Coordinates of C-alpha atoms in Angstrom, one line a residue:
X1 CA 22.9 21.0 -0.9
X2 CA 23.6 17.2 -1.2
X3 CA 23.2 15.5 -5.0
X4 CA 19.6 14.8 -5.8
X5 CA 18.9 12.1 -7.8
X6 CA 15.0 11.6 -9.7
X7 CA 13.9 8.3 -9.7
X8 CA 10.8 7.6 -12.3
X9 CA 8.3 5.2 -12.3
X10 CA 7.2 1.9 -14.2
X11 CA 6.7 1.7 -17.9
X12 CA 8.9 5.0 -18.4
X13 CA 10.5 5.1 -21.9
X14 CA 11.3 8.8 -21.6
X15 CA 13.2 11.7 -19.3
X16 CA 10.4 14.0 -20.5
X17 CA 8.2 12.0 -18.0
X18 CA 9.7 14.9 -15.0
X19 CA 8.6 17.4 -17.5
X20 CA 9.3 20.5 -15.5
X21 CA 10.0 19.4 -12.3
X22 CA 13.5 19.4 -11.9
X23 CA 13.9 22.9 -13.5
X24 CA 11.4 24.6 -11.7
X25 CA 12.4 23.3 -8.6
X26 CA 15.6 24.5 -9.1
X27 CA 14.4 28.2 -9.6
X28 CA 12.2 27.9 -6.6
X29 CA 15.0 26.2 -4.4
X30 CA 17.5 29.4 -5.6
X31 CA 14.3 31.6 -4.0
X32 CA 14.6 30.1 -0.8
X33 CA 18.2 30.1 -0.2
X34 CA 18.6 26.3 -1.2
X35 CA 21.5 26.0 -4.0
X36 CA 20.5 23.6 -6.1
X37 CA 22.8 23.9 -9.8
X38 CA 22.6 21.8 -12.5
X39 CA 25.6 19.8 -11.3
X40 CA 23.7 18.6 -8.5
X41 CA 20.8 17.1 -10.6
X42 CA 20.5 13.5 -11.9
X43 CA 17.5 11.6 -14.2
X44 CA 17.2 8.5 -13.6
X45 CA 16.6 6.2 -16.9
X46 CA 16.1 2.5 -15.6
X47 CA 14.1 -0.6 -17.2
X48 CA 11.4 -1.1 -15.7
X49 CA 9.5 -2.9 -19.8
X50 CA 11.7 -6.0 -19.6
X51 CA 9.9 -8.9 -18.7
X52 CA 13.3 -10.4 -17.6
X53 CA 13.8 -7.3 -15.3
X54 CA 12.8 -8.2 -11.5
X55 CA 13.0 -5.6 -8.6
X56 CA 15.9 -7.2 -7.6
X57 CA 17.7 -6.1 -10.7
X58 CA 16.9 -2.9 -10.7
X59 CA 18.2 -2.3 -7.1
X60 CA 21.6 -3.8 -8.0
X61 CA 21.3 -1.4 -11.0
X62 CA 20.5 1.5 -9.0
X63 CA 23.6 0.6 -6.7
X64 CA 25.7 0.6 -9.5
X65 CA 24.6 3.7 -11.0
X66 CA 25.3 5.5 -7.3
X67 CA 28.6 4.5 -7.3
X68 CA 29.4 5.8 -10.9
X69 CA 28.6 9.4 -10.2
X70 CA 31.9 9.4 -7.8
X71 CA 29.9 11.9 -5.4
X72 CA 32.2 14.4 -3.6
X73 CA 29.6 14.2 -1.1
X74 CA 28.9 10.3 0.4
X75 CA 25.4 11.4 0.6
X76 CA 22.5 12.7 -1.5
X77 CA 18.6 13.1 -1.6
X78 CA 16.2 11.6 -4.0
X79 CA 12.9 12.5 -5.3
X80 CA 11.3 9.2 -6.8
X81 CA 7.6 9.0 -8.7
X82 CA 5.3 5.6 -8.4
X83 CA 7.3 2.7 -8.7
X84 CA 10.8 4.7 -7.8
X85 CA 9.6 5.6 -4.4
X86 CA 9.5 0.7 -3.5
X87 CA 13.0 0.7 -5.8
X88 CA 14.8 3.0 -3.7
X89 CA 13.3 1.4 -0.6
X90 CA 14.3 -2.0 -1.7
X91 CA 18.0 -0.9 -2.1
X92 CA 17.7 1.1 1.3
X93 CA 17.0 -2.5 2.7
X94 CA 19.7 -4.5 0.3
X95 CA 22.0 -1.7 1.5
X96 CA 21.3 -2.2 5.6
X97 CA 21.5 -6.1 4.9
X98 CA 24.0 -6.7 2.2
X99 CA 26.5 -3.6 3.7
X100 CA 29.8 -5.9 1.9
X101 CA 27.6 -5.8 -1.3
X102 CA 26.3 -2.7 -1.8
X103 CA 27.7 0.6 -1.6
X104 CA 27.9 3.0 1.4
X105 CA 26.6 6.3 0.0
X106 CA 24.0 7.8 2.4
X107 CA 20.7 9.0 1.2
X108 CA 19.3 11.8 3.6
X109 CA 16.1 12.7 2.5
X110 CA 13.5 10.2 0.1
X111 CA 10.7 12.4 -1.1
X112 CA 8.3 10.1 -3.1
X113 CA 5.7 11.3 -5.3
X114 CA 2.4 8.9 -5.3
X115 CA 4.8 5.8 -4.4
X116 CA 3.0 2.7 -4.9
X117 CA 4.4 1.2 -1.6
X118 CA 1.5 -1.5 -1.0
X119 CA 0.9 -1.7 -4.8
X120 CA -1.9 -0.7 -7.3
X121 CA -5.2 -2.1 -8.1
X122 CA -3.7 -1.5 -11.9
X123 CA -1.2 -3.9 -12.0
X124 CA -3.2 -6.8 -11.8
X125 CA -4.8 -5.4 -14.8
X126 CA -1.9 -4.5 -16.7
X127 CA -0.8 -7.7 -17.0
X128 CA -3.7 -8.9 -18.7
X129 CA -5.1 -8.3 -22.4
X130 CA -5.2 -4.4 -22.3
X131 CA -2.0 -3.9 -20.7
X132 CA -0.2 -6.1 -22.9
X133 CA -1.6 -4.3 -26.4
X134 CA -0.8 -1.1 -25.0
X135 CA 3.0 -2.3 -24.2
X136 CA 2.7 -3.5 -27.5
X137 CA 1.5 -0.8 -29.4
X138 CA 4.2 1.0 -27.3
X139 CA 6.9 -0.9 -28.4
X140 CA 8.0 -2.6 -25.5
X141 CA 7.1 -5.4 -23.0
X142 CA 4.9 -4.8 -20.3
X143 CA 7.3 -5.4 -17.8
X144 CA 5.6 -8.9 -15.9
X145 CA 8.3 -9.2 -12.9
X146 CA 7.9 -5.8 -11.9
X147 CA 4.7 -5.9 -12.2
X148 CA 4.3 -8.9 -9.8
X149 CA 5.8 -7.2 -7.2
X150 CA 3.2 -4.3 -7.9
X151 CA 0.5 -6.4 -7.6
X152 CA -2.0 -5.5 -4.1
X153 CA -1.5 -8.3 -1.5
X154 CA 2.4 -9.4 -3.2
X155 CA 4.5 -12.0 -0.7
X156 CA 7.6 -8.8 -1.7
X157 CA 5.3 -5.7 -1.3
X158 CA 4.3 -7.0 2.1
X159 CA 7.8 -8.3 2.9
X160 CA 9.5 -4.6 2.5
X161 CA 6.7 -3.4 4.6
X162 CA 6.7 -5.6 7.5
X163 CA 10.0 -4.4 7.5
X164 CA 9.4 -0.8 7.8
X165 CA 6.5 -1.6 10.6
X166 CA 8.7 -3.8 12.5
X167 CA 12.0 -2.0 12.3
X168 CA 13.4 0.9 13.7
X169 CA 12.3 4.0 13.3
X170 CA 15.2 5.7 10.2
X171 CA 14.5 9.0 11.0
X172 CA 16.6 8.3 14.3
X173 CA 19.3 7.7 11.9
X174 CA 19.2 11.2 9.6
X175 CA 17.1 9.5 7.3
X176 CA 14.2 11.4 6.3
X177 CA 11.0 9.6 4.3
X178 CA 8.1 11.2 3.2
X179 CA 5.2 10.5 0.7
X180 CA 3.1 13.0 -1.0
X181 CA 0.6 12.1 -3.7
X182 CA -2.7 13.8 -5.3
X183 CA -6.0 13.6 -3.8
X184 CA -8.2 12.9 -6.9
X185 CA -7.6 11.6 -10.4
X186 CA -7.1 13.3 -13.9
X187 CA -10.9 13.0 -15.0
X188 CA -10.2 13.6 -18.4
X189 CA -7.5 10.7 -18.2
X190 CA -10.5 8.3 -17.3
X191 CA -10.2 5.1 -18.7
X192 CA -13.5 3.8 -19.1
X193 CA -12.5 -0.2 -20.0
X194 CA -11.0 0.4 -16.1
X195 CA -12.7 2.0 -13.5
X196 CA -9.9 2.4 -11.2
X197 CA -8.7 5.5 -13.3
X198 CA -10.9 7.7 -11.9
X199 CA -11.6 6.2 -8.4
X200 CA -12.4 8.2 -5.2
X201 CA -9.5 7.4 -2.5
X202 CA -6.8 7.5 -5.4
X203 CA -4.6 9.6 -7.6
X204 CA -6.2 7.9 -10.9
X205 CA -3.5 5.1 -10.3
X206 CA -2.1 4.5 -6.7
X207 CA -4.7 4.6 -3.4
X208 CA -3.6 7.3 -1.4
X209 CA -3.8 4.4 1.5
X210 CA -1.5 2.6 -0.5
X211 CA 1.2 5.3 -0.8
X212 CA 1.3 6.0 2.7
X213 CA 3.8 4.7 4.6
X214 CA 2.1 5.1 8.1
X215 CA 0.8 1.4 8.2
X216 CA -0.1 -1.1 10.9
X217 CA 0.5 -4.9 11.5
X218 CA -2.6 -6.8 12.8
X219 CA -2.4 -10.3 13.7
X220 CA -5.4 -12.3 14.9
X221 CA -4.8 -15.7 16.1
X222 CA -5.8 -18.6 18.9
X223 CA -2.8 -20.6 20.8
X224 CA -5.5 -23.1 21.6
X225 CA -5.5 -25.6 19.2
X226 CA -7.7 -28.2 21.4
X227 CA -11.0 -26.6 21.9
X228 CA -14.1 -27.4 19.8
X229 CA -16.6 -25.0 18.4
X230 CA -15.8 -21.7 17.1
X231 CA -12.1 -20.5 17.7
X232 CA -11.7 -17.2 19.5
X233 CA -9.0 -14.8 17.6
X234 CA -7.2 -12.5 19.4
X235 CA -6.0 -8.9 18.1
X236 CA -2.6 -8.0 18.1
X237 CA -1.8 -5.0 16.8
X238 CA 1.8 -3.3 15.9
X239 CA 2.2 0.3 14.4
X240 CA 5.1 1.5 12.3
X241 CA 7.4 4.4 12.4
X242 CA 5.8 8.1 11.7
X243 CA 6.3 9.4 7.8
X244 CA 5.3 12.8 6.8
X245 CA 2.7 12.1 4.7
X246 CA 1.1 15.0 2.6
X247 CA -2.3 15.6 0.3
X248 CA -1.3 17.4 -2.5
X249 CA -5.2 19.4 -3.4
X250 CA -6.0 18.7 -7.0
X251 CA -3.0 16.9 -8.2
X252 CA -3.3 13.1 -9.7
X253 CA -0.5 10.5 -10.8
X254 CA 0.2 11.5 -14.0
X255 CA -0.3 13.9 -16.6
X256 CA 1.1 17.4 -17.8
X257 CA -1.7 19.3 -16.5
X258 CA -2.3 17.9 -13.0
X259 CA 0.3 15.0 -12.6
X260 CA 2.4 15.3 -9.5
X261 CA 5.9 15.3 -11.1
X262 CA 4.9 16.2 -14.9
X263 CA 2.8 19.3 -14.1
X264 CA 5.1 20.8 -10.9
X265 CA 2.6 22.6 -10.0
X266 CA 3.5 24.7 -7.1
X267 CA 2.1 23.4 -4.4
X268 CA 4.0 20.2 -5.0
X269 CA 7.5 22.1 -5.5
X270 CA 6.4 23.9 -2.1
X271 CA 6.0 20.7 -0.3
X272 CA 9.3 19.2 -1.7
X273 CA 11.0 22.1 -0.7
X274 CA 9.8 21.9 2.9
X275 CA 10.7 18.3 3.1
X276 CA 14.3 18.8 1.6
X277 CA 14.6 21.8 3.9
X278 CA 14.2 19.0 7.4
X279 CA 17.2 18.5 9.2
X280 CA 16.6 17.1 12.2
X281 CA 14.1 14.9 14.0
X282 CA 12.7 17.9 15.5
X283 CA 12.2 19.1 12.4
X284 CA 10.7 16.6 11.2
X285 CA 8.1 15.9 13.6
X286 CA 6.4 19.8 13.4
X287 CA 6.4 18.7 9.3
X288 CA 4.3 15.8 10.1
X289 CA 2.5 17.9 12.2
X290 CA 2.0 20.5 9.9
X291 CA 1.1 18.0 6.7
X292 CA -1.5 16.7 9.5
X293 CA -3.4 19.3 9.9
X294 CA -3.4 20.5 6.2
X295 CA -4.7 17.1 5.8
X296 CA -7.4 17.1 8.1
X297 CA -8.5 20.6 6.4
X298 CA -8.5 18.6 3.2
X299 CA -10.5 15.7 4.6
X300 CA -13.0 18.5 5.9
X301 CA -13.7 19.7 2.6
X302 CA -14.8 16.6 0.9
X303 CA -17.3 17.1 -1.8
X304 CA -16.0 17.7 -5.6
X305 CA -18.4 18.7 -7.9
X306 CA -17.4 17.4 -11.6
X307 CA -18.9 19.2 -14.3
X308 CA -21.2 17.4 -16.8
X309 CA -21.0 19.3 -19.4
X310 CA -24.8 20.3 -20.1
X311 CA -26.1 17.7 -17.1
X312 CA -25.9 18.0 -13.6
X313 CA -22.5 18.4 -12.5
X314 CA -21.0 14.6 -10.5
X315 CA -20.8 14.6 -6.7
X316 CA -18.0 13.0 -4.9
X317 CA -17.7 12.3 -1.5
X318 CA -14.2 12.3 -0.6
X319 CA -14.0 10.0 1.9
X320 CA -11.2 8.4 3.8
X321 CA -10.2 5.5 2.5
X322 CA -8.5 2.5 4.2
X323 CA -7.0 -0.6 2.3
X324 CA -6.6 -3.9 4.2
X325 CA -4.7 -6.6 3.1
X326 CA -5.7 -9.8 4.3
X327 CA -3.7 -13.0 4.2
X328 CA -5.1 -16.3 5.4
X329 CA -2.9 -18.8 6.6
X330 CA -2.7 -21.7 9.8
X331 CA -0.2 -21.9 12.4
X332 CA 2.0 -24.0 10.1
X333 CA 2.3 -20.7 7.4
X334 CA 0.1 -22.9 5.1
X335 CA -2.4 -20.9 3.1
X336 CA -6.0 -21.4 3.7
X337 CA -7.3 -21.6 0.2
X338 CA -11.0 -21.6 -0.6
X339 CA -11.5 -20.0 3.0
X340 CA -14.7 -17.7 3.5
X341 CA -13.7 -14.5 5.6
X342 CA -16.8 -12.1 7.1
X343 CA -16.4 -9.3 8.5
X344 CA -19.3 -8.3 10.9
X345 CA -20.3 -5.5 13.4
X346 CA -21.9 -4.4 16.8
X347 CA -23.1 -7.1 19.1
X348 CA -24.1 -9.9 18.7
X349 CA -22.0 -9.8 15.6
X350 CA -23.7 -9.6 12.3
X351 CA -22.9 -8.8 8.6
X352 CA -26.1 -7.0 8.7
X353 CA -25.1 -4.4 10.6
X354 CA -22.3 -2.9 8.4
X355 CA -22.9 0.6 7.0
X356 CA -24.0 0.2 2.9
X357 CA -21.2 1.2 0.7
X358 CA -18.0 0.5 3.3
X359 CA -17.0 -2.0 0.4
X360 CA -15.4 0.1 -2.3
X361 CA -13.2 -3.4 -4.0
X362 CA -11.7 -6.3 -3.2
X363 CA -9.2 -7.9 -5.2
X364 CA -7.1 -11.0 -4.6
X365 CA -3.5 -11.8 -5.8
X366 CA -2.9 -13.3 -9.1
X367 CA 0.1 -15.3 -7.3
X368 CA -1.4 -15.8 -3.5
X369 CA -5.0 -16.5 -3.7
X370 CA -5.4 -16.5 -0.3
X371 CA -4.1 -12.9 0.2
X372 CA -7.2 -10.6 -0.8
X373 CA -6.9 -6.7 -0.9
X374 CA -9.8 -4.8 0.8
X375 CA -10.7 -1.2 -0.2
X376 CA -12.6 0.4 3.0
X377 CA -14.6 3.4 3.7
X378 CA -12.9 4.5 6.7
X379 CA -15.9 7.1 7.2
X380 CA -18.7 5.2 6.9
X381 CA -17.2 2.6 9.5
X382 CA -16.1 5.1 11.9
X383 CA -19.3 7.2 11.5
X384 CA -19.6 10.3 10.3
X385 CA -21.1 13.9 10.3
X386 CA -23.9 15.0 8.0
X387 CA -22.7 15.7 4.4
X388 CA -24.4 19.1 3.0
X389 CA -24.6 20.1 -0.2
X390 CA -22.3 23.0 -0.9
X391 CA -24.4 24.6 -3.5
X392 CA -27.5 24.7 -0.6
X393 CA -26.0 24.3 2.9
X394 CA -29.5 23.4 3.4
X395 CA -29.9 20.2 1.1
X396 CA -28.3 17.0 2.2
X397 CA -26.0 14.9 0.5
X398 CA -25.8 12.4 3.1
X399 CA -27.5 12.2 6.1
X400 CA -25.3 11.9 9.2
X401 CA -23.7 7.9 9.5
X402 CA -23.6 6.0 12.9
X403 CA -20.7 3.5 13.3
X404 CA -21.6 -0.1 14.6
X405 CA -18.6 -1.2 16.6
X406 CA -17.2 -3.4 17.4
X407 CA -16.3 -4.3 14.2
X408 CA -15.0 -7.9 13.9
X409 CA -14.1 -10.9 11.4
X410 CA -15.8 -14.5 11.1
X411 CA -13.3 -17.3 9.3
X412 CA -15.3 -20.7 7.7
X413 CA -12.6 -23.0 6.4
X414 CA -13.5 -25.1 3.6
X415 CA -11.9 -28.6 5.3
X416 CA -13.9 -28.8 8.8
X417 CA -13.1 -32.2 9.4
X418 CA -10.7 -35.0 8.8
X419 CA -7.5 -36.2 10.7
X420 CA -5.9 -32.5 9.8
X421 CA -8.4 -29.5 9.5
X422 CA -9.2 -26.3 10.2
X423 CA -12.5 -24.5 12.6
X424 CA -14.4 -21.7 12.2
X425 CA -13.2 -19.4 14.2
X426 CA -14.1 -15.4 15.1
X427 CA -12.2 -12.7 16.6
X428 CA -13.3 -11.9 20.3
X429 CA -16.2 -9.6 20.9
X430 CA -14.0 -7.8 22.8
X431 CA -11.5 -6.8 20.1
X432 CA -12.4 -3.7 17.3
X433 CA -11.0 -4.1 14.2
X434 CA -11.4 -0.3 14.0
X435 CA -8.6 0.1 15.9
X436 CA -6.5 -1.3 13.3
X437 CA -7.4 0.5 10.7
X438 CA -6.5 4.4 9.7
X439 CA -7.8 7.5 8.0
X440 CA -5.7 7.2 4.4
X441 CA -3.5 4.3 5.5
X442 CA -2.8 0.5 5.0
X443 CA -3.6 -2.5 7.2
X444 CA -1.7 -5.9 6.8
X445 CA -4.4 -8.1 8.4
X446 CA -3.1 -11.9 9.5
X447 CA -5.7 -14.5 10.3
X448 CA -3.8 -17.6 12.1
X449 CA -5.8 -20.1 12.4
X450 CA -5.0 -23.3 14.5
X451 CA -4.5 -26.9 13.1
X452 CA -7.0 -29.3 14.4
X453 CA -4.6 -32.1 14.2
X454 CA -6.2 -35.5 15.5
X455 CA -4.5 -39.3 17.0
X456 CA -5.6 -41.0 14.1
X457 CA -2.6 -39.5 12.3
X458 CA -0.2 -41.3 14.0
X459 CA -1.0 -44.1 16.2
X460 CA 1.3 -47.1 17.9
X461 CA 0.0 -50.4 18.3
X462 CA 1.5 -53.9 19.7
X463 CA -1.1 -56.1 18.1
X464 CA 1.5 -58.3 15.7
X465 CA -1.4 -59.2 13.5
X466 CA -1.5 -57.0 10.3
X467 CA -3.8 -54.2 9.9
X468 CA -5.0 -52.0 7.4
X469 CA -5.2 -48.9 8.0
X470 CA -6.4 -47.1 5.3
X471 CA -9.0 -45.7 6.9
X472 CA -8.2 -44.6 9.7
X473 CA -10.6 -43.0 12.7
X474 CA -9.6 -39.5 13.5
X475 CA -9.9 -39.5 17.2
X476 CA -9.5 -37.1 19.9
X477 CA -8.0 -33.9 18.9
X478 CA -3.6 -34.2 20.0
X479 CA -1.9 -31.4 22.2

């Protein structure tokens, strides 16, 4: 077996963060007929606490480190955790672009463990008061530029992404990725200053949506810049490339009893093993397959009971999530700050008709105001089944939920007039936004709107008498 390298995550300070991991999957790889020795096993210990330390760095760092191990092999695999899984995708992309630069070791097989490939609704938040004490009391910084890029709705995040969606497909290329993460937090890890440790739709730190890498590209925008009224968007929609993508029952992000590297509980060293054990497309497409339909199993079983202690115990409707990311920008790539977006449904559109509770969050980037992250029930929008009440088959927990499609967006610009502005514009009634969204996955949503520019703006004149011109009048609307 090729050299496989673990990659942590942010804010490590310590190896004993893969607890048992690498050990145990050793023993369990020797079971299957997979050597795996000692020799073949790295730890990664990078920096992730610097505020100096940008993403950036830490790939050239990475490359470096590569090259010092003087493989006999020019290839290994890699099993990253949280931030590792975006690193080691960074340097994939430094290596393809910068191939004088970096060096020409081939990684096979990228197994990430609850990657935060879009981001995580935490960073914003640990970058504030409470994350700064902690990386305090811990003795360390908390690590700002890394955690910019972390951020939901980042300009890099989205970059790397956009990428993936509108590149080629790797595994054409014997390059395996997959993403497995935990289906529900560590309840007793709950943070109560910050509800997004024990959020439905996440592993107590990263959105399962926001791990996986099966993601989509919408786009709706107007060529007609001329027309007055509303604006009519168009939908354009591009899918990426298929990555296995697997539920992990029970396990969250962190943690020595459930966390998905810390804990290795079997059912995560099964699923490594099954991913390191791919060797061809073929391969690789009855894996996704098979992680599929274990999924949809999962997704079929959806309530959690929590106990209480002496009260009644929680109920949680495990719901699909999706997480759209939605930047808002003109033709010209200029942010549309202070815009209002709404989404509606059915027809005639209305924000009335959206199911109650489809908005879990929204949170807008620190650094791009104008990009804001959306948290989705994917359920409730597409409709779903009764929910029963697994103690009483009998007793409902939720009735059964009708979707209202088409579902569609409404955009008010704050500057409706002058000699440059902006319209309101909608998306057509015969586009679904549905369509652009996923069970579990990520949607990078871009509203173009089109530049009203009018003649006022620039005007020729051969009266030699001087004018002022101030103020001018806007006039007609130019081509």
């Amino acid at each position: 077996m090729s050299t496989l390298v673990f990659v942590h995550g942010w804010s490590v300070t310590s190896t004993a963060t893969y607890g048992q991991m690498p050990q145990r999957l050793q023993q369990q790889a020797a079971t299957l007929g997979l050597p795996l020795t000692l020799r073949d096993l790295w730890l990664s210990e990078y920096v992730s606490f610097d505020d100096a330390v940008t993403m950036d760095d830490l790939v050239r760092a990475f490359d470096h480190a590569l090259r010092d191990l003087h493989l006999l092999e020019p290839s290994f695999a890699c099993i990253t955790h949280s931030t590792g899984g975006p690193v080691v995708r960074e340097w994939l992309r430094a290596q393809r672009d910068k191939p004088g630069r970096y060096s020409t070791i081939r990684l096979t097989h990228l197994v990430m463990l609850a990657p935060a490939n879009f981001g995580s609704a935490l960073a914003q938040l640990g970058k504030g008061v409470i994350g700064r004490l902690k990386a305090w009391f811990d003795g360390v910084e908390p690590g700002q530029r890394i955690l910019d890029w972390l951020e939901l709705g980042s300009a890099a995040s989205i970059s790397l992404n956009l990428d993936r969606i509108h590149g080629g497909d790797p595994v054409t290329g014997g390059q395996f990725p997959f993403v497995l993460i935990g289906d529900r937090p560590d309840r007793s890890l709950y943070d109560h200053l910050n509800s997004y440790t024990g959020e439905d739709g996440s592993d107590g730190v990263v959105r399962l949506a926001a791990a996986n890498l099966n993601a989509q590209h919408a786009v709706l925008s107007t060529q007609d810049s001329r027309g007055s009224g509303i604006d009519a968007l168009s939908l354009y929609l591009t899918r990426g490339p298929r990555c296995a993508f697997k539920l992990i029952p029970g396990a969250a992000h962190s943690g020595t009893s459930q966390g998905i590297l810390a804990s290795a509980q079997p059912a995560t060293i099964d699923a490594i093993l099954r991913c390191l054990a791919v060797r061809s497309a073929a391969d690789y497409a009855r894996l996704c397959d098979a992680f599929d339909s274990e999924n949809a199993a999962r997704d079929a079983d959806k309530v959690e009971l929590e106990p209480a202690g002496p009260f009644a115990p929680r109920v949680h409707i495990h719901d699909p999530r999706s997480l759209l990311i939605v930047r808002l920008t003109d033709e010209a790539g200029e942010p549309l700050k202070d815009a209002g977006l709404l989404l509606t449904a059915g027809l005639p559109p209305s924000a009335d008709l959206l199911p109650p509770g489809f908005l879990i969050d929204r949170q807008a980037n620190s650094h791009q105001r104008s990009s804001v992250s959306l948290f989705l029930n994917y359920s409730l929008l597409a409709g779903d089944a009764r929910v029963a009440d697994p103690r009483n088959p009998r007793k409902t927990l939720r009735p059964a939920v009708l979707p209202h499609r088409p579902y569609g967006a409404r955009v008010q610009p704050a500057d409706l007039a002058g000699l440059v502005h902006h319209a309101l514009a909608a998306s057509a009634t015969a586009d679904d936004l549905l369509t652009a969204l996923g069970p579990h996955q990520t949607t990078v949503l871009d509203v173009v709107l089109p530049r009203k520019v009018h003649e006022g703006v620039f005007r020729l004149t051969q009266n030699l008498t001087p004018e002022d011109f101030r103020h001018p009048v806007p006039g007609n609307l130019v081509g």
